[in-house]
mmCIF file of C-alpha atoms in Angstrom:
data_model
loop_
_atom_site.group_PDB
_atom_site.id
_atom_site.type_symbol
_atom_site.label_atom_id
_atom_site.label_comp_id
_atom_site.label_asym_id
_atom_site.label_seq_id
_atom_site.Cartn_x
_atom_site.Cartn_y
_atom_site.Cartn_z
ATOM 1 C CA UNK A 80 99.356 120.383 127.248
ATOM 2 C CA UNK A 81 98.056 122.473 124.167
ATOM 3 C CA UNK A 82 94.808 120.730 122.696
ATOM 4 C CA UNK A 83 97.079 119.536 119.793
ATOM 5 C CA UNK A 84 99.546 117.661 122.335
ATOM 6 C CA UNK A 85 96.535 116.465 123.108
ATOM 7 C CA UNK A 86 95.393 114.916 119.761
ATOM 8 C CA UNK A 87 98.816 114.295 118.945
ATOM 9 C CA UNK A 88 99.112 111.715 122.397
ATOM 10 C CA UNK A 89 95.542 110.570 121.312
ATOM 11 C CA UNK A 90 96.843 109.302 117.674
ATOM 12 C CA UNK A 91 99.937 107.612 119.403
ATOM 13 C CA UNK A 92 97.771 105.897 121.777
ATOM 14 C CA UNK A 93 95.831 104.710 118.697
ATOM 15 C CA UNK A 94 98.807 103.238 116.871
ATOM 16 C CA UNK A 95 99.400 101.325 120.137
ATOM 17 C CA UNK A 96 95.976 100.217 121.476
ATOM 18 C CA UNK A 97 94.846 99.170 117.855
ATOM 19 C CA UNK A 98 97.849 96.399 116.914
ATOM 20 C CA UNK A 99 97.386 95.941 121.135
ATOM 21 C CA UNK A 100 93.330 94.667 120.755
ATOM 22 C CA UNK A 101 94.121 93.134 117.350
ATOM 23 C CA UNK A 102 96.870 91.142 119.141
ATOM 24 C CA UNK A 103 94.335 90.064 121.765
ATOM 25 C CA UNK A 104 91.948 89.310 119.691
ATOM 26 C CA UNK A 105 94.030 86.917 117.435
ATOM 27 C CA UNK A 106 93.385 89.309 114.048
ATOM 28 C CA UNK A 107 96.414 89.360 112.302
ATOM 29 C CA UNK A 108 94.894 91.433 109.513
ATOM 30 C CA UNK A 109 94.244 94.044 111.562
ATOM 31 C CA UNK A 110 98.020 94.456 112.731
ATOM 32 C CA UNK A 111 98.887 94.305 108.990
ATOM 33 C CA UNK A 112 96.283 97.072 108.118
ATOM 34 C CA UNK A 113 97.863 98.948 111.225
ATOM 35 C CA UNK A 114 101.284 98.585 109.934
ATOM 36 C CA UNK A 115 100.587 99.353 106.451
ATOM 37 C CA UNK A 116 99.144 102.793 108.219
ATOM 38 C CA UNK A 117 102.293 103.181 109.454
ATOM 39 C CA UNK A 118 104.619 102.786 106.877
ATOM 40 C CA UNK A 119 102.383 105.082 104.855
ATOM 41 C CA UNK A 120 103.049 107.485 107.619
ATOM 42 C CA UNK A 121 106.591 106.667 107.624
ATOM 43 C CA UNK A 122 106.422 108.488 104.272
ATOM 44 C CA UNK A 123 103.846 110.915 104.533
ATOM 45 C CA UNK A 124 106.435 112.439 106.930
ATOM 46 C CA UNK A 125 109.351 112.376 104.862
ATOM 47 C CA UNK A 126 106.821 114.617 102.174
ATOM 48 C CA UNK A 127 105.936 116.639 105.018
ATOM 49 C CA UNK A 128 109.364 118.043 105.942
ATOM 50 C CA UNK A 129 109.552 118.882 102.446
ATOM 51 C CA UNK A 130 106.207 120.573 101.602
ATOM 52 C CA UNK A 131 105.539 121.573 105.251
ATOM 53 C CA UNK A 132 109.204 122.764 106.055
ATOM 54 C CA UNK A 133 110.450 123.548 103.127
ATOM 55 C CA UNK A 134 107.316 124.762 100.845
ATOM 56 C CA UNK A 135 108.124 122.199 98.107
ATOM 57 C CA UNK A 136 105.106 120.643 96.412
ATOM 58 C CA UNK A 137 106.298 117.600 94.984
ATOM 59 C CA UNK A 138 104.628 115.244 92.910
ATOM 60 C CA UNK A 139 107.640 113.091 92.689
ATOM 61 C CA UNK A 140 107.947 111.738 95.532
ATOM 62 C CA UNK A 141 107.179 108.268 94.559
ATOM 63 C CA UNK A 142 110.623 107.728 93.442
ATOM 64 C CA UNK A 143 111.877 107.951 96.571
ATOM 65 C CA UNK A 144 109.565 105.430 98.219
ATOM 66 C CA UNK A 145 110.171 103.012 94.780
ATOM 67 C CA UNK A 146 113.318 103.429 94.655
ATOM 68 C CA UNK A 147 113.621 102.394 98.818
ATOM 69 C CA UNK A 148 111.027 99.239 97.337
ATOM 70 C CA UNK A 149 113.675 98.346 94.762
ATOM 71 C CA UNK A 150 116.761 98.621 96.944
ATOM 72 C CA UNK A 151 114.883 95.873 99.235
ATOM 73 C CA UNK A 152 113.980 94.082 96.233
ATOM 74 C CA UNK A 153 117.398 93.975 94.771
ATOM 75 C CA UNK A 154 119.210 93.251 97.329
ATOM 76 C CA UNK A 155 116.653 90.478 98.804
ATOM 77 C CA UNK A 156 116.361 88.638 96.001
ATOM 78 C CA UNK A 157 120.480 88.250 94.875
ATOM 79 C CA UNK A 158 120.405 86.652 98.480
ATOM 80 C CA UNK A 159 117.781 84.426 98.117
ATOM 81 C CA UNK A 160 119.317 83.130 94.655
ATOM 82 C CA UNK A 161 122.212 83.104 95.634
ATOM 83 C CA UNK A 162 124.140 85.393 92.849
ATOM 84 C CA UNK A 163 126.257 88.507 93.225
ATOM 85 C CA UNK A 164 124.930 92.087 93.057
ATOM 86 C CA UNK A 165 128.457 92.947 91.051
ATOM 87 C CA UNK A 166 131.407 90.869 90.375
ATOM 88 C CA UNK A 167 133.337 93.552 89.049
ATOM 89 C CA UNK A 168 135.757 95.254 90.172
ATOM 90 C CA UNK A 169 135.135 93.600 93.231
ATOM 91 C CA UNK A 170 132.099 91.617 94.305
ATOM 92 C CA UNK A 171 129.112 92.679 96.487
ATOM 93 C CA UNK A 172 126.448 89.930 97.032
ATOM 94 C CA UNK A 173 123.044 90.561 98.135
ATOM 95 C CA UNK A 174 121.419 90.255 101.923
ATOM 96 C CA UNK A 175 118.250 89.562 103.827
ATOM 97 C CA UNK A 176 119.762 92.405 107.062
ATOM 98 C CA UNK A 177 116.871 94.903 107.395
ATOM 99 C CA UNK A 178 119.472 97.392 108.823
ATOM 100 C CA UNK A 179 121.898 96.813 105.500
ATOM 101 C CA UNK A 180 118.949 97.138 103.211
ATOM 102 C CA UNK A 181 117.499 100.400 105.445
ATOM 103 C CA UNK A 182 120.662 101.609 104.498
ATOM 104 C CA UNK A 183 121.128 101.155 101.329
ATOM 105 C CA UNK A 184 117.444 102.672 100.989
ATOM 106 C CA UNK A 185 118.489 105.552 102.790
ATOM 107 C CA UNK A 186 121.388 106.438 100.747
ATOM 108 C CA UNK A 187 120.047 105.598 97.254
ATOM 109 C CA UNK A 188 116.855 107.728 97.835
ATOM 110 C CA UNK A 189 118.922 110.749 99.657
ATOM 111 C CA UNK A 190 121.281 110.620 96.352
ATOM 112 C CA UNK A 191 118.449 110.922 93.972
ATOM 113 C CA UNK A 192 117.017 113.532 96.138
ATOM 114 C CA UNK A 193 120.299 115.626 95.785
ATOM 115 C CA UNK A 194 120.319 114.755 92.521
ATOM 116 C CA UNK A 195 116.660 115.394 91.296
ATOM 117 C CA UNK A 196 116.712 119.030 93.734
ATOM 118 C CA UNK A 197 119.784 120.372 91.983
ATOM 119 C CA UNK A 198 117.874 120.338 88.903
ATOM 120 C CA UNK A 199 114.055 120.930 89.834
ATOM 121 C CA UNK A 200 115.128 123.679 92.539
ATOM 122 C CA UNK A 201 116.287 126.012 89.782
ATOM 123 C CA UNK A 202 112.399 126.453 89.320
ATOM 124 C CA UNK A 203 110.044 127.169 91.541
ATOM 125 C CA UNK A 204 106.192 126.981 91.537
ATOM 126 C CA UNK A 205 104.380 125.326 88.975
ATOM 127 C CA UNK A 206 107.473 124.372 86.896
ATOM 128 C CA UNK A 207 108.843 122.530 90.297
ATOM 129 C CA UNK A 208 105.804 120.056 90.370
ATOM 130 C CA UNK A 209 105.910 119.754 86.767
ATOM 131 C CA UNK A 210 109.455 118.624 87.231
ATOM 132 C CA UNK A 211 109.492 116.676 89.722
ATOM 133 C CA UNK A 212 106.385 114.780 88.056
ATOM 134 C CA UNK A 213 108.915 114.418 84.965
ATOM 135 C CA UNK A 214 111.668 112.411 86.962
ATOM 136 C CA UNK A 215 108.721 110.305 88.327
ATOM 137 C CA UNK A 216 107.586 109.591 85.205
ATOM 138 C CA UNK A 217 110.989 108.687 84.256
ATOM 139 C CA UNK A 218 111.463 106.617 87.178
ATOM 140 C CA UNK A 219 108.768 104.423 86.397
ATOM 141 C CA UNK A 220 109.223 103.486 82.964
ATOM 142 C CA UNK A 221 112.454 102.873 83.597
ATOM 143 C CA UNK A 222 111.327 100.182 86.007
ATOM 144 C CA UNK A 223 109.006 98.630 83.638
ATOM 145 C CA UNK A 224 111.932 98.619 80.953
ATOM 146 C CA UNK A 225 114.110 96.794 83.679
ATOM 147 C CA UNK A 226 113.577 92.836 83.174
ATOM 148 C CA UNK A 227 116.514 91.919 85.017
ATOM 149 C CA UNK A 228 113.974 92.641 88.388
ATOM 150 C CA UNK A 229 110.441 92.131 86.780
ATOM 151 C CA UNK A 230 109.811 95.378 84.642
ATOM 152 C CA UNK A 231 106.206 95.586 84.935
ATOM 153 C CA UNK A 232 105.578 92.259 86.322
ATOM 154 C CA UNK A 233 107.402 93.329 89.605
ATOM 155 C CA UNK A 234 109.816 90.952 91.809
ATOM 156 C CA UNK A 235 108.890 89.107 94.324
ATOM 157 C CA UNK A 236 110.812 88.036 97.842
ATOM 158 C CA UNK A 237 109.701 84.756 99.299
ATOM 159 C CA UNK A 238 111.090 85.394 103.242
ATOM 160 C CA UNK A 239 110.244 88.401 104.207
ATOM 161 C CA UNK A 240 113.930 90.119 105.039
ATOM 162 C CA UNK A 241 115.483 89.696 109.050
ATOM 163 C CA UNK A 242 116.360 91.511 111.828
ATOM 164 C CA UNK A 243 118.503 90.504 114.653
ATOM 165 C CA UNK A 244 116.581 89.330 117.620
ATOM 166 C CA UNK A 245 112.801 89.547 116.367
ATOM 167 C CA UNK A 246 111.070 87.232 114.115
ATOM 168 C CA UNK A 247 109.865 89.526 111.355
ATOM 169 C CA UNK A 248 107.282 87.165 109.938
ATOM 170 C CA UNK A 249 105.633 87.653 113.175
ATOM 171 C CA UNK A 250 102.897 90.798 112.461
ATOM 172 C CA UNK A 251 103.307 92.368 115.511
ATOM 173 C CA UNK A 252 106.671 92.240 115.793
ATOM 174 C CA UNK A 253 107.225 93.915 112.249
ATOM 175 C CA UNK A 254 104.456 96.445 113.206
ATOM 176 C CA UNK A 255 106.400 97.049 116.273
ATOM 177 C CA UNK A 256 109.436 97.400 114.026
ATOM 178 C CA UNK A 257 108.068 99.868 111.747
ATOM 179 C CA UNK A 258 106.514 101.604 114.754
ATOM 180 C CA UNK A 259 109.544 102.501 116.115
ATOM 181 C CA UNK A 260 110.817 104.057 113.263
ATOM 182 C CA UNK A 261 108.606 105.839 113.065
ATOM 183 C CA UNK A 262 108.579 107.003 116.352
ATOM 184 C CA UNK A 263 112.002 107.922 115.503
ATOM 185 C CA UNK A 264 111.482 109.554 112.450
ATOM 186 C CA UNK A 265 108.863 112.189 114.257
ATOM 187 C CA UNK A 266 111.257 112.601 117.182
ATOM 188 C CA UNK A 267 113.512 114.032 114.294
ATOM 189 C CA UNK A 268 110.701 115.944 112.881
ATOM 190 C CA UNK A 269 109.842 117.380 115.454
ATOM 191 C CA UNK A 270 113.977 118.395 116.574
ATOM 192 C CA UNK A 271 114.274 119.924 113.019
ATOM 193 C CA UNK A 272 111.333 121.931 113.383
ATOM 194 C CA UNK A 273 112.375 123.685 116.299
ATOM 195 C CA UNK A 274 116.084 123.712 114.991
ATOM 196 C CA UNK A 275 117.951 126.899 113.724
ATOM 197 C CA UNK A 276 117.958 125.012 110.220
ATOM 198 C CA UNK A 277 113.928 124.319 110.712
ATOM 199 C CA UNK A 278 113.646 127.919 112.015
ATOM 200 C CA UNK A 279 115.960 129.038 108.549
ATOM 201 C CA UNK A 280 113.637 126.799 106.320
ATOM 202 C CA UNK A 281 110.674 128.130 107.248
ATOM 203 C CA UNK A 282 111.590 131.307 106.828
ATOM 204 C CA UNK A 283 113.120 131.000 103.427
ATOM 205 C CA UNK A 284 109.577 129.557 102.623
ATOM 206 C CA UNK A 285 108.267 132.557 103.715
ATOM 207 C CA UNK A 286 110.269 135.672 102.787
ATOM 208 C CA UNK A 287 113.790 134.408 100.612
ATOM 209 C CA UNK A 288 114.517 137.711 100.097
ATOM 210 C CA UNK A 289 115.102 138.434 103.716
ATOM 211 C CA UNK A 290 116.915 134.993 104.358
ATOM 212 C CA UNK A 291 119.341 136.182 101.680
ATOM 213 C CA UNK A 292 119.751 139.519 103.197
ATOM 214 C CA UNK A 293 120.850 137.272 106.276
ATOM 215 C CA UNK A 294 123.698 135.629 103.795
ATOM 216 C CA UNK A 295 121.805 132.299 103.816
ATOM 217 C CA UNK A 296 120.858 130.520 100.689
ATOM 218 C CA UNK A 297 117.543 129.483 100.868
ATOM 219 C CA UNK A 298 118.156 126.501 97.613
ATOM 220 C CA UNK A 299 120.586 125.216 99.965
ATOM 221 C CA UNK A 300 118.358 125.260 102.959
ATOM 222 C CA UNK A 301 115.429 123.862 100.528
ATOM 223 C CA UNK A 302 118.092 121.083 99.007
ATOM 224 C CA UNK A 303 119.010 120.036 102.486
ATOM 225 C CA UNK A 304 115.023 119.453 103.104
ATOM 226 C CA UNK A 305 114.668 117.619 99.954
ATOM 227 C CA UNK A 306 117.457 114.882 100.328
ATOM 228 C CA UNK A 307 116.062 114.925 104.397
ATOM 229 C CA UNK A 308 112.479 114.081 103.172
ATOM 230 C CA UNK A 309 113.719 111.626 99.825
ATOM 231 C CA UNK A 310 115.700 109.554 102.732
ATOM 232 C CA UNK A 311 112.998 109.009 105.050
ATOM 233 C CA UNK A 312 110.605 108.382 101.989
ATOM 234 C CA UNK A 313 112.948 105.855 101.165
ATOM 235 C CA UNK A 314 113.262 103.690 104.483
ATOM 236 C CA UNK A 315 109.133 103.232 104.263
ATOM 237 C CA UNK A 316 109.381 102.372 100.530
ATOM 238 C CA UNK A 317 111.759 99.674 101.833
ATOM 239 C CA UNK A 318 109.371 98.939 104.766
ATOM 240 C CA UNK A 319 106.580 98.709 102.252
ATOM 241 C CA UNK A 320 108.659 96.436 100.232
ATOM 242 C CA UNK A 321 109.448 93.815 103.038
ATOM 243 C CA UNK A 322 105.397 94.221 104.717
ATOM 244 C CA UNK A 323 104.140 92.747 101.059
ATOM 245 C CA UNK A 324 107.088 91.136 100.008
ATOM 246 C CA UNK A 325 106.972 92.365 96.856
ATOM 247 C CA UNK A 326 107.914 95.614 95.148
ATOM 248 C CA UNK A 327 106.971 96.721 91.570
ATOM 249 C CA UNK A 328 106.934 99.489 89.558
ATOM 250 C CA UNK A 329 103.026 100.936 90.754
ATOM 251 C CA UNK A 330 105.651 102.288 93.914
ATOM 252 C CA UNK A 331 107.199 104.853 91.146
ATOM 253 C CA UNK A 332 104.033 106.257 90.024
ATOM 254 C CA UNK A 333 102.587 109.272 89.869
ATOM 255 C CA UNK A 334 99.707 107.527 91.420
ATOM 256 C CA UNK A 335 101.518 107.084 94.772
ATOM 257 C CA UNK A 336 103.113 110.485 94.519
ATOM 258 C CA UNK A 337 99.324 111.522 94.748
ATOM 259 C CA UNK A 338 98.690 109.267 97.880
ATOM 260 C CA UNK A 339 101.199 110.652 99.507
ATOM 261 C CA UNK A 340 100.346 114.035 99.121
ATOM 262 C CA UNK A 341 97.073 113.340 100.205
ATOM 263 C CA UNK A 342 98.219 111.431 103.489
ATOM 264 C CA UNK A 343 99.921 115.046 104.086
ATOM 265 C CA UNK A 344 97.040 117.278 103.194
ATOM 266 C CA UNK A 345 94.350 115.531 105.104
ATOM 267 C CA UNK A 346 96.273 115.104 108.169
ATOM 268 C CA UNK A 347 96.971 118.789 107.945
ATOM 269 C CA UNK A 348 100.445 120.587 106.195
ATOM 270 C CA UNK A 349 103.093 121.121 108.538
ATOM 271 C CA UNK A 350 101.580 119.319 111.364
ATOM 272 C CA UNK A 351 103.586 117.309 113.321
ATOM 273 C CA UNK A 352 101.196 114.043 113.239
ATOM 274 C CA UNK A 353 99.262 115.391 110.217
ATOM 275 C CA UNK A 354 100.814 112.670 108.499
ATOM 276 C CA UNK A 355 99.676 109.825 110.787
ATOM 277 C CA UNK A 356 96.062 111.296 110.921
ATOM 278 C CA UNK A 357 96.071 111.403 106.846
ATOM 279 C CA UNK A 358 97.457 107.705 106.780
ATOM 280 C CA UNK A 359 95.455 106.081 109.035
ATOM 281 C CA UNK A 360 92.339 107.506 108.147
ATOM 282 C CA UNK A 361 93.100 106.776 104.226
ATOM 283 C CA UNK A 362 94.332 103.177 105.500
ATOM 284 C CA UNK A 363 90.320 102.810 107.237
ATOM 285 C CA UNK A 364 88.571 104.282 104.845
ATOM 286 C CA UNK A 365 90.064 101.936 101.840
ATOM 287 C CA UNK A 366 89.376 98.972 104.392
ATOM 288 C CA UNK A 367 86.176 99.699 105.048
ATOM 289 C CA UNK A 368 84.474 101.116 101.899
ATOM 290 C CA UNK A 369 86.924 99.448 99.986
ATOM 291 C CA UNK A 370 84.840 95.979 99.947
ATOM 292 C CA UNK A 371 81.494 97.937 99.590
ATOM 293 C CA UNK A 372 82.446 99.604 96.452
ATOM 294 C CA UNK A 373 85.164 99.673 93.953
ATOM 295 C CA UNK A 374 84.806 103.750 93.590
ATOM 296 C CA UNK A 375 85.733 104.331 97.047
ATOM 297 C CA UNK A 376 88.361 107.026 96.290
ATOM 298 C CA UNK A 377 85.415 109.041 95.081
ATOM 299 C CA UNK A 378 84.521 109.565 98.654
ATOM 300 C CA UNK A 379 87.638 109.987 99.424
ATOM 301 C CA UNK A 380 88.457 112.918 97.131
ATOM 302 C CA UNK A 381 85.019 114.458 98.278
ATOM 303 C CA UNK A 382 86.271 114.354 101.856
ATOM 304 C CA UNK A 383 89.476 116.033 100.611
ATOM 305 C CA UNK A 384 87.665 118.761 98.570
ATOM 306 C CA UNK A 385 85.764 119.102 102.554
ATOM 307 C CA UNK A 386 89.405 119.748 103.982
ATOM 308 C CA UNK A 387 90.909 122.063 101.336
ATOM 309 C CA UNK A 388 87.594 124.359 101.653
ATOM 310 C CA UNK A 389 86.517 123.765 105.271
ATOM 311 C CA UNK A 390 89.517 122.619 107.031
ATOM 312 C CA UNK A 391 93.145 124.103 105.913
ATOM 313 C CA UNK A 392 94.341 122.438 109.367
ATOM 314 C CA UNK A 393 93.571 119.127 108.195
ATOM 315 C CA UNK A 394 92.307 116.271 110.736
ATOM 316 C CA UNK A 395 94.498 117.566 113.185
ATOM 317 C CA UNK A 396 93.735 121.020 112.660
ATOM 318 C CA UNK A 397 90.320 120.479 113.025
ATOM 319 C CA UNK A 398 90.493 118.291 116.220
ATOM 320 C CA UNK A 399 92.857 120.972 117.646
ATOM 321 C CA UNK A 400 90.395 123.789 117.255
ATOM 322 C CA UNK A 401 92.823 125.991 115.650
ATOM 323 C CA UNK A 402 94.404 126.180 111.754
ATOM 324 C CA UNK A 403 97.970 126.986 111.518
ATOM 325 C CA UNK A 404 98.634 130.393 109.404
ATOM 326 C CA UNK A 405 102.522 130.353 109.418
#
């Protein structure tokens, strides 16, 4: 096993043996910091198909994860009151199903993925951030405008949402939950990468030119990646919806685009578990500098300014000995 595998098996043993000692040790708080680490992973990976994969910086990505928060929200909360999403042309009442509102997620945030690339991929560069920053923006005063769920109050879901056979308001069994997602969510990672479509991607990251000599498109292969990453940055908006029970619009800022990005680049770009690294070492450093000092993000920009000079791998780059030059 390559020293990476290595550090790769290392993190997964982390994400059990942490929730595993916090379990024994009767610290709920723990399990939900572990789980938050996870979900933030859940979505760091969605960005990291995208940016890593594909080449596209994105500081948009927000809306994806909000619009996942709101999809839980909305549909959550017409269950709990009892009223109809739509009563016309036919009616379509709300639920408290995980799977139905994972779903939904999934769907809404791969839509506005297609939607949002077919207009930002035109650019390229500089003018791609910028737009994809623009439809964040959007995004989020859009949700503040939106009373019917909050605006900039947010909405709130009393019961956290169900899932058949576990008892979600247990910690560890939602941590195991989102866990396995995203398990499953790297296992696909990790397929794509080594796919003829991964393979296509990265090359039309690389050199276009040539993958149009090849009669491939590479806006296609890059829109594909897009509405890939949106839908996986979707499902952990709607995981992060259901762990606080609450969604509002901070989840559509530009603010959380930024996290996100950062979960990628500390972890290290392209890296399999780069995103789990970046996430759980954001999630610890928040917990544990975050009651010494309210400025705590200025040490974590100064470690981040240490990785963009020092360390292009990221955390896992670094622990594997090796940077990645592809």
């Amino acid at each position: 096993m390559s020293r990476e595998g290595l550090v790769n098996a290392a993190l997964l043993l982390a994400l059990v043996a942490v929730p595993g000692w916090a379990l024994w040790a009767d610290a709920p708080f723990t399990i939900t910091l572990a789980t938050r680490a996870v979900i933030f992973a859940l979505a760091a990976v969605g960005l990291n198909i995208a940016l890593g994969m594909g080449g596209l910086v994105s500081l948009g990505h927000a809306v994806f994860f909000g619009i996942g928060g709101y999809a839980m929200g909305i549909l959550a909360s017409h269950a709990q009151n009892y009223t109809p999403l739509m009563e016309w042309p036919f009616e379509i009442a709300g639920t408290k199903s995980m799977p139905v509102i994972w779903l939904v997620a999934v769907l809404a945030s791969g839509l506005a993925a297609l939607l949002i690339g077919l207009l930002s991929l035109r650019t390229s560069g500089v003018y791609f951030i910028m737009i994809t920053l623009a439809f964040g923006q959007m995004m989020y005063f859009f949700a503040i405008s939106w009373p019917a769920y909050g605006g900039e109050d947010g909405l709130s879901i009393y019961v956290r949402n169900g899932f058949p056979g576990l008892n979600t308001l247990d910690p560890i069994q939602f941590y195991g939950l989102c866990f396995g997602l995203l398990c499953l969510v790297l296992v696909l990672h990790a397929r794509l990468m080594r796919s003829p479509f991964g393979l296509a991607l990265n090359a039309a990251r690389q050199v276009p030119e040539r993958v149009r000599a090849v009669g491939l498109d590479p806006v296609r292969l890059q829109l594909v990646a897009l509405v890939i990453s949106g839908a996986i940055t979707g499902l952990a908006g709607a995981l992060f919806a259901d762990l606080n029970r609450f969604v509002s619009p901070t989840m559509l800022s530009w603010q959380m685009s930024g996290e996100i990005m950062v979960f990628v680049i500390i972890g290290g770009v392209a890296r399999l578990f780069g995103p789990v690294a970046g996430a759980g070492f954001y999630v610890l450093l928040e917990h544990l500098l975050g009651g010494v000092s309210e400025y705590w993000q200025i040490f974590l920009g100064l470690f981040l300014l240490l990785v963009v000079l020092f360390g292009k791998g990221g955390l896992v780059g670094v622990l594997a000995g090796r940077a990645r030059h592809d």
